Amino acid sequence: MERLHKVLAAAGVASRRKCEELIAAGRVKVNGRVVTAAGTKVSPHDLLEVDNRVVRRPARVYYLLNKPAGYVSTAADTHGRPKVTDLVPPWPRVYPVGRLDLDTRGLLLLTNDGELTNALLHPSSQVEKVYRVTVAGRVSQQDLARLARGIELDDGPTAPARLRLLSLRGAETVVEMAIHEGRKRQIKRMFQAVGHKVTGLERVRFAFLTLGNLKPGQYRELTPREVRALKKFARRGDRMAGK
Ligand code: URA
């Protein structure tokens, strides 16, 4: 189930905000009945109408993008900066599955399947995300062990993580780090907490998906098999949350 105003926006009716207004104004019908409640949820099988005209919903699309640095992971940016959605076809409209910081590179999924997005972002889905982290200074084994156990951040302790030292050269350390959470600037804040500044961050894996030979700025569509596997992943999360 997905929120009605998002489904309407994804179908190209208007912006999400405008669609909320259309709903409140009584101009939207679901299965023949006017719906005005904000937050109404609909399934892919519901018949939607705006001003008595049937809304045609676009097919679901799923992109795997190698995000370059300097792109924001939002569908709209008030500062006019380049957006990750500029790198994929403009129609149907897609939204990123979670966010990577402006300066973070690497694997980002984009889709118009809001249900799958919500399921994958829900903590219960336990999607593993793997990053290659470049850090200023020499990170000690004790620091790595602390980060792996979990450390206290201002929004609470972090869950256990997996870390592997990739290289320690001069005044720079490169580490591979796998986490299941997705808090704001999590990896940067974790390294900051042990006294190291992250100077480069690239996501190299999301669940079982990797970048393959996609260059920065390039994307590909997921195969039907990959989409099925991702949905299975998300359903596993539902079961763990007792839904
Ligand atoms: N952790 C961060 O600090 N930034 C990201 O973009 C992703 C994970």
Short mmCIF file of C-alpha atoms and ligand atoms in Angstrom, two decimals:
data_model
loop_
_atom_site.label_atom_id
_atom_site.label_comp_id
_atom_site.label_asym_id
_atom_site.label_seq_id
_atom_site.Cartn_x
_atom_site.Cartn_y
_atom_site.Cartn_z
CA MET A 1 0.00 0.00 0.00
CA GLU A 2 1.22 3.48 -0.85
CA ARG A 3 0.08 6.95 0.01
CA LEU A 4 -2.45 8.29 -2.47
CA HIS A 5 -0.81 11.68 -3.03
CA LYS A 6 2.50 10.00 -3.83
CA VAL A 7 0.87 7.60 -6.28
CA LEU A 8 -0.87 10.50 -8.03
CA ALA A 9 2.37 12.47 -8.21
CA ALA A 10 4.23 9.45 -9.59
CA ALA A 11 1.55 9.17 -12.28
CA GLY A 12 2.35 12.73 -13.34
CA VAL A 13 -0.88 14.34 -12.07
CA ALA A 14 0.96 17.16 -10.25
CA SER A 15 3.55 17.68 -7.50
CA ARG A 16 3.04 15.78 -4.25
CA ARG A 17 1.97 18.97 -2.48
CA LYS A 18 -0.56 19.83 -5.21
CA CYS A 19 -1.91 16.27 -5.14
CA GLU A 20 -2.54 16.63 -1.40
CA GLU A 21 -4.52 19.76 -2.20
CA LEU A 22 -6.52 17.95 -4.90
CA ILE A 23 -7.39 15.22 -2.39
CA ALA A 24 -8.43 17.73 0.29
CA ALA A 25 -10.56 19.55 -2.28
CA GLY A 26 -12.58 16.38 -2.96
CA ARG A 27 -11.41 16.06 -6.56
CA VAL A 28 -9.97 12.56 -6.16
CA LYS A 29 -11.89 9.27 -6.24
CA VAL A 30 -10.67 5.81 -5.23
CA ASN A 31 -12.76 2.98 -6.68
CA GLY A 32 -15.53 5.43 -7.46
CA ARG A 33 -15.69 7.11 -4.03
CA VAL A 34 -14.44 10.58 -3.18
CA VAL A 35 -11.57 10.40 -0.69
CA THR A 36 -10.50 13.48 1.25
CA ALA A 37 -8.52 12.02 4.16
CA ALA A 38 -4.83 12.95 4.13
CA GLY A 39 -2.69 9.84 4.36
CA THR A 40 -5.11 7.54 2.52
CA LYS A 41 -3.27 4.48 1.24
CA VAL A 42 -3.98 2.68 -2.02
CA SER A 43 -2.86 -0.53 -3.67
CA PRO A 44 -1.72 -0.94 -7.29
CA HIS A 45 -5.17 -2.42 -8.05
CA ASP A 46 -7.26 0.53 -6.90
CA LEU A 47 -8.92 2.63 -9.58
CA LEU A 48 -7.94 6.27 -9.19
CA GLU A 49 -9.70 9.26 -10.73
CA VAL A 50 -9.02 12.98 -10.65
CA ASP A 51 -11.88 15.22 -11.75
CA ASN A 52 -13.63 12.04 -12.95
CA ARG A 53 -10.73 11.16 -15.26
CA VAL A 54 -9.03 7.83 -14.75
CA VAL A 55 -5.37 8.14 -13.75
CA ARG A 56 -3.08 5.88 -15.74
CA ARG A 57 -0.29 4.61 -13.58
CA PRO A 58 3.16 4.17 -15.12
CA ALA A 59 4.92 0.82 -15.06
CA ARG A 60 7.32 0.26 -12.19
CA VAL A 61 10.94 1.01 -12.99
CA TYR A 62 14.05 0.22 -10.96
CA TYR A 63 17.43 1.83 -11.60
CA LEU A 64 20.82 1.16 -10.08
CA LEU A 65 22.91 4.34 -10.32
CA ASN A 66 26.58 4.95 -9.65
CA LYS A 67 26.13 8.33 -7.98
CA PRO A 68 28.95 10.80 -8.54
CA ALA A 69 29.97 13.27 -5.84
CA GLY A 70 28.25 16.64 -6.11
CA TYR A 71 24.71 15.34 -6.70
CA VAL A 72 21.94 15.60 -4.11
CA SER A 73 19.86 12.49 -3.44
CA THR A 74 16.53 14.28 -3.38
CA ALA A 75 14.05 14.66 -6.20
CA ALA A 76 13.97 18.44 -5.63
CA ASP A 77 16.67 20.77 -4.38
CA THR A 78 15.96 24.28 -3.24
CA HIS A 79 19.57 25.30 -3.91
CA GLY A 80 19.40 24.33 -7.58
CA ARG A 81 22.20 21.78 -7.26
CA PRO A 82 22.47 18.79 -9.62
CA LYS A 83 20.16 15.96 -8.55
CA VAL A 84 20.56 12.21 -8.87
CA THR A 85 17.27 12.17 -10.78
CA ASP A 86 18.98 14.28 -13.50
CA LEU A 87 21.04 11.17 -14.33
CA VAL A 88 18.12 8.85 -15.17
CA PRO A 89 15.18 9.19 -17.59
CA PRO A 90 12.74 11.94 -16.48
CA TRP A 91 9.69 9.75 -17.00
CA PRO A 92 8.33 7.91 -15.16
CA ARG A 93 9.40 9.96 -12.16
CA VAL A 94 11.52 8.00 -9.74
CA TYR A 95 12.76 8.65 -6.23
CA PRO A 96 15.95 7.52 -4.51
CA VAL A 97 15.77 4.64 -2.04
CA GLY A 98 17.27 6.48 0.92
CA ARG A 99 19.99 9.07 0.67
CA LEU A 100 23.66 9.46 0.14
CA ASP A 101 25.36 12.69 1.19
CA LEU A 102 26.22 15.26 -1.48
CA ASP A 103 29.89 14.20 -1.46
CA THR A 104 29.24 10.44 -1.14
CA ARG A 105 29.64 8.35 -4.29
CA GLY A 106 28.42 4.94 -5.29
CA LEU A 107 25.42 2.69 -5.40
CA LEU A 108 22.00 4.27 -5.18
CA LEU A 109 18.70 2.69 -6.19
CA LEU A 110 15.95 4.81 -7.71
CA THR A 111 12.41 3.63 -8.32
CA ASN A 112 8.77 4.65 -8.53
CA ASP A 113 7.83 1.60 -6.43
CA GLY A 114 7.08 3.36 -3.15
CA GLU A 115 6.02 0.18 -1.44
CA LEU A 116 9.37 -1.49 -2.06
CA THR A 117 11.20 1.71 -1.08
CA ASN A 118 9.41 1.86 2.26
CA ALA A 119 10.03 -1.82 2.92
CA LEU A 120 13.73 -1.57 2.10
CA LEU A 121 14.19 1.52 4.25
CA HIS A 122 12.36 0.02 7.20
CA PRO A 123 14.93 -1.00 9.83
CA SER A 124 13.39 -4.48 10.01
CA SER A 125 14.48 -5.27 6.44
CA GLN A 126 18.08 -5.37 7.73
CA VAL A 127 19.51 -4.52 4.31
CA GLU A 128 23.28 -4.60 4.50
CA LYS A 129 25.01 -1.60 2.98
CA VAL A 130 28.74 -1.77 2.35
CA TYR A 131 30.94 1.30 2.06
CA ARG A 132 34.55 1.92 1.16
CA VAL A 133 35.64 4.58 3.60
CA THR A 134 38.77 6.69 3.24
CA VAL A 135 39.82 8.27 6.50
CA ALA A 136 42.48 10.83 7.46
CA GLY A 137 45.08 9.42 9.83
CA ARG A 138 45.94 5.90 10.83
CA VAL A 139 42.99 4.02 12.26
CA SER A 140 44.04 1.56 14.96
CA GLN A 141 42.74 -1.98 15.45
CA GLN A 142 41.18 -0.76 18.73
CA ASP A 143 39.26 1.94 16.85
CA LEU A 144 38.03 -0.64 14.32
CA ALA A 145 36.92 -2.91 17.15
CA ARG A 146 35.07 -0.04 18.83
CA LEU A 147 33.28 0.89 15.62
CA ALA A 148 32.36 -2.76 15.04
CA ARG A 149 30.91 -3.18 18.52
CA GLY A 150 28.86 -0.01 18.21
CA ILE A 151 29.42 3.43 19.59
CA GLU A 152 27.32 6.09 21.23
CA LEU A 153 26.18 8.86 18.88
CA ASP A 154 23.94 11.76 19.88
CA ASP A 155 20.93 9.90 18.45
CA GLY A 156 21.74 6.68 20.32
CA PRO A 157 24.16 3.74 20.11
CA THR A 158 24.95 2.23 16.72
CA ALA A 159 24.25 -1.43 15.99
CA PRO A 160 27.18 -3.80 15.45
CA ALA A 161 29.00 -3.26 12.15
CA ARG A 162 31.57 -5.23 10.17
CA LEU A 163 34.86 -3.52 9.39
CA ARG A 164 37.85 -4.64 7.38
CA LEU A 165 41.09 -2.77 6.93
CA LEU A 166 41.84 -2.44 3.21
CA SER A 167 44.95 -0.27 3.32
CA LEU A 168 46.99 1.85 5.65
CA ARG A 169 49.20 4.16 3.61
CA GLY A 170 51.00 7.18 4.97
CA ALA A 171 48.45 9.35 6.74
CA GLU A 172 45.40 7.70 5.20
CA THR A 173 43.42 4.57 6.04
CA VAL A 174 40.95 2.80 3.77
CA VAL A 175 38.35 0.59 5.42
CA GLU A 176 35.43 -1.48 4.18
CA MET A 177 32.47 -1.08 6.47
CA ALA A 178 29.12 -2.89 6.44
CA ILE A 179 26.12 -1.47 8.32
CA HIS A 180 22.44 -2.24 8.46
CA GLU A 181 21.25 1.12 9.71
CA GLY A 182 20.90 4.24 7.62
CA ARG A 183 21.07 7.22 9.92
CA LYS A 184 21.99 10.65 8.74
CA ARG A 185 25.76 10.96 8.06
CA GLN A 186 26.18 7.79 10.10
CA ILE A 187 29.59 6.65 8.93
CA LYS A 188 31.10 10.12 9.08
CA ARG A 189 29.76 10.61 12.60
CA MET A 190 31.01 7.19 13.71
CA PHE A 191 34.56 7.88 12.55
CA GLN A 192 34.40 11.37 13.98
CA ALA A 193 33.52 9.81 17.34
CA VAL A 194 36.81 7.89 17.31
CA GLY A 195 38.76 10.96 16.20
CA HIS A 196 39.03 10.49 12.43
CA LYS A 197 37.70 12.54 9.55
CA VAL A 198 36.17 10.73 6.58
CA THR A 199 37.73 12.16 3.41
CA GLY A 200 36.08 9.83 0.89
CA LEU A 201 32.98 7.66 1.02
CA GLU A 202 31.66 5.27 -1.62
CA ARG A 203 28.81 2.79 -1.27
CA VAL A 204 29.84 -0.41 -3.04
CA ARG A 205 27.00 -2.75 -2.15
CA PHE A 206 23.30 -2.59 -1.22
CA ALA A 207 21.89 -5.97 -0.17
CA PHE A 208 23.23 -8.29 -2.92
CA LEU A 209 23.60 -5.52 -5.53
CA THR A 210 27.03 -4.18 -6.50
CA LEU A 211 28.18 -1.50 -8.94
CA GLY A 212 29.70 -3.93 -11.45
CA ASN A 213 31.35 -1.89 -14.19
CA LEU A 214 29.08 1.15 -14.01
CA LYS A 215 31.12 4.35 -14.19
CA PRO A 216 30.18 7.35 -12.01
CA GLY A 217 27.05 8.93 -13.49
CA GLN A 218 25.96 5.73 -15.27
CA TYR A 219 22.91 3.68 -14.38
CA ARG A 220 21.27 0.43 -15.43
CA GLU A 221 17.83 -1.08 -14.92
CA LEU A 222 17.56 -3.94 -12.47
CA THR A 223 16.71 -7.28 -14.05
CA PRO A 224 13.30 -8.81 -13.22
CA ARG A 225 15.17 -11.42 -11.23
CA GLU A 226 16.95 -8.77 -9.13
CA VAL A 227 13.63 -7.01 -8.51
CA ARG A 228 12.07 -10.27 -7.34
CA ALA A 229 15.00 -10.93 -5.02
CA LEU A 230 14.81 -7.41 -3.55
CA LYS A 231 11.10 -7.85 -2.88
CA LYS A 232 11.81 -11.11 -1.15
CA PHE A 233 14.36 -9.31 0.99
CA ALA A 234 11.79 -6.69 1.92
CA ARG A 235 9.18 -9.34 2.80
CA ARG A 236 11.70 -10.97 5.11
CA GLY A 237 11.79 -7.65 6.98
CA ASP A 238 8.00 -7.64 7.25
CA ARG A 239 8.07 -11.07 8.83
CA MET A 240 10.73 -10.02 11.32
CA ALA A 241 8.62 -7.00 12.31
CA GLY A 242 5.64 -9.33 12.88
CA LYS A 243 3.50 -7.79 10.09
N1 URA B 1 27.15 7.49 5.99
C1 URA B 1 27.48 8.77 5.80
O1 URA B 1 28.08 9.39 6.67
N2 URA B 1 27.13 9.36 4.64
C2 URA B 1 26.49 8.71 3.65
O2 URA B 1 26.24 9.30 2.59
C3 URA B 1 26.15 7.36 3.85
C4 URA B 1 26.49 6.77 5.04
#
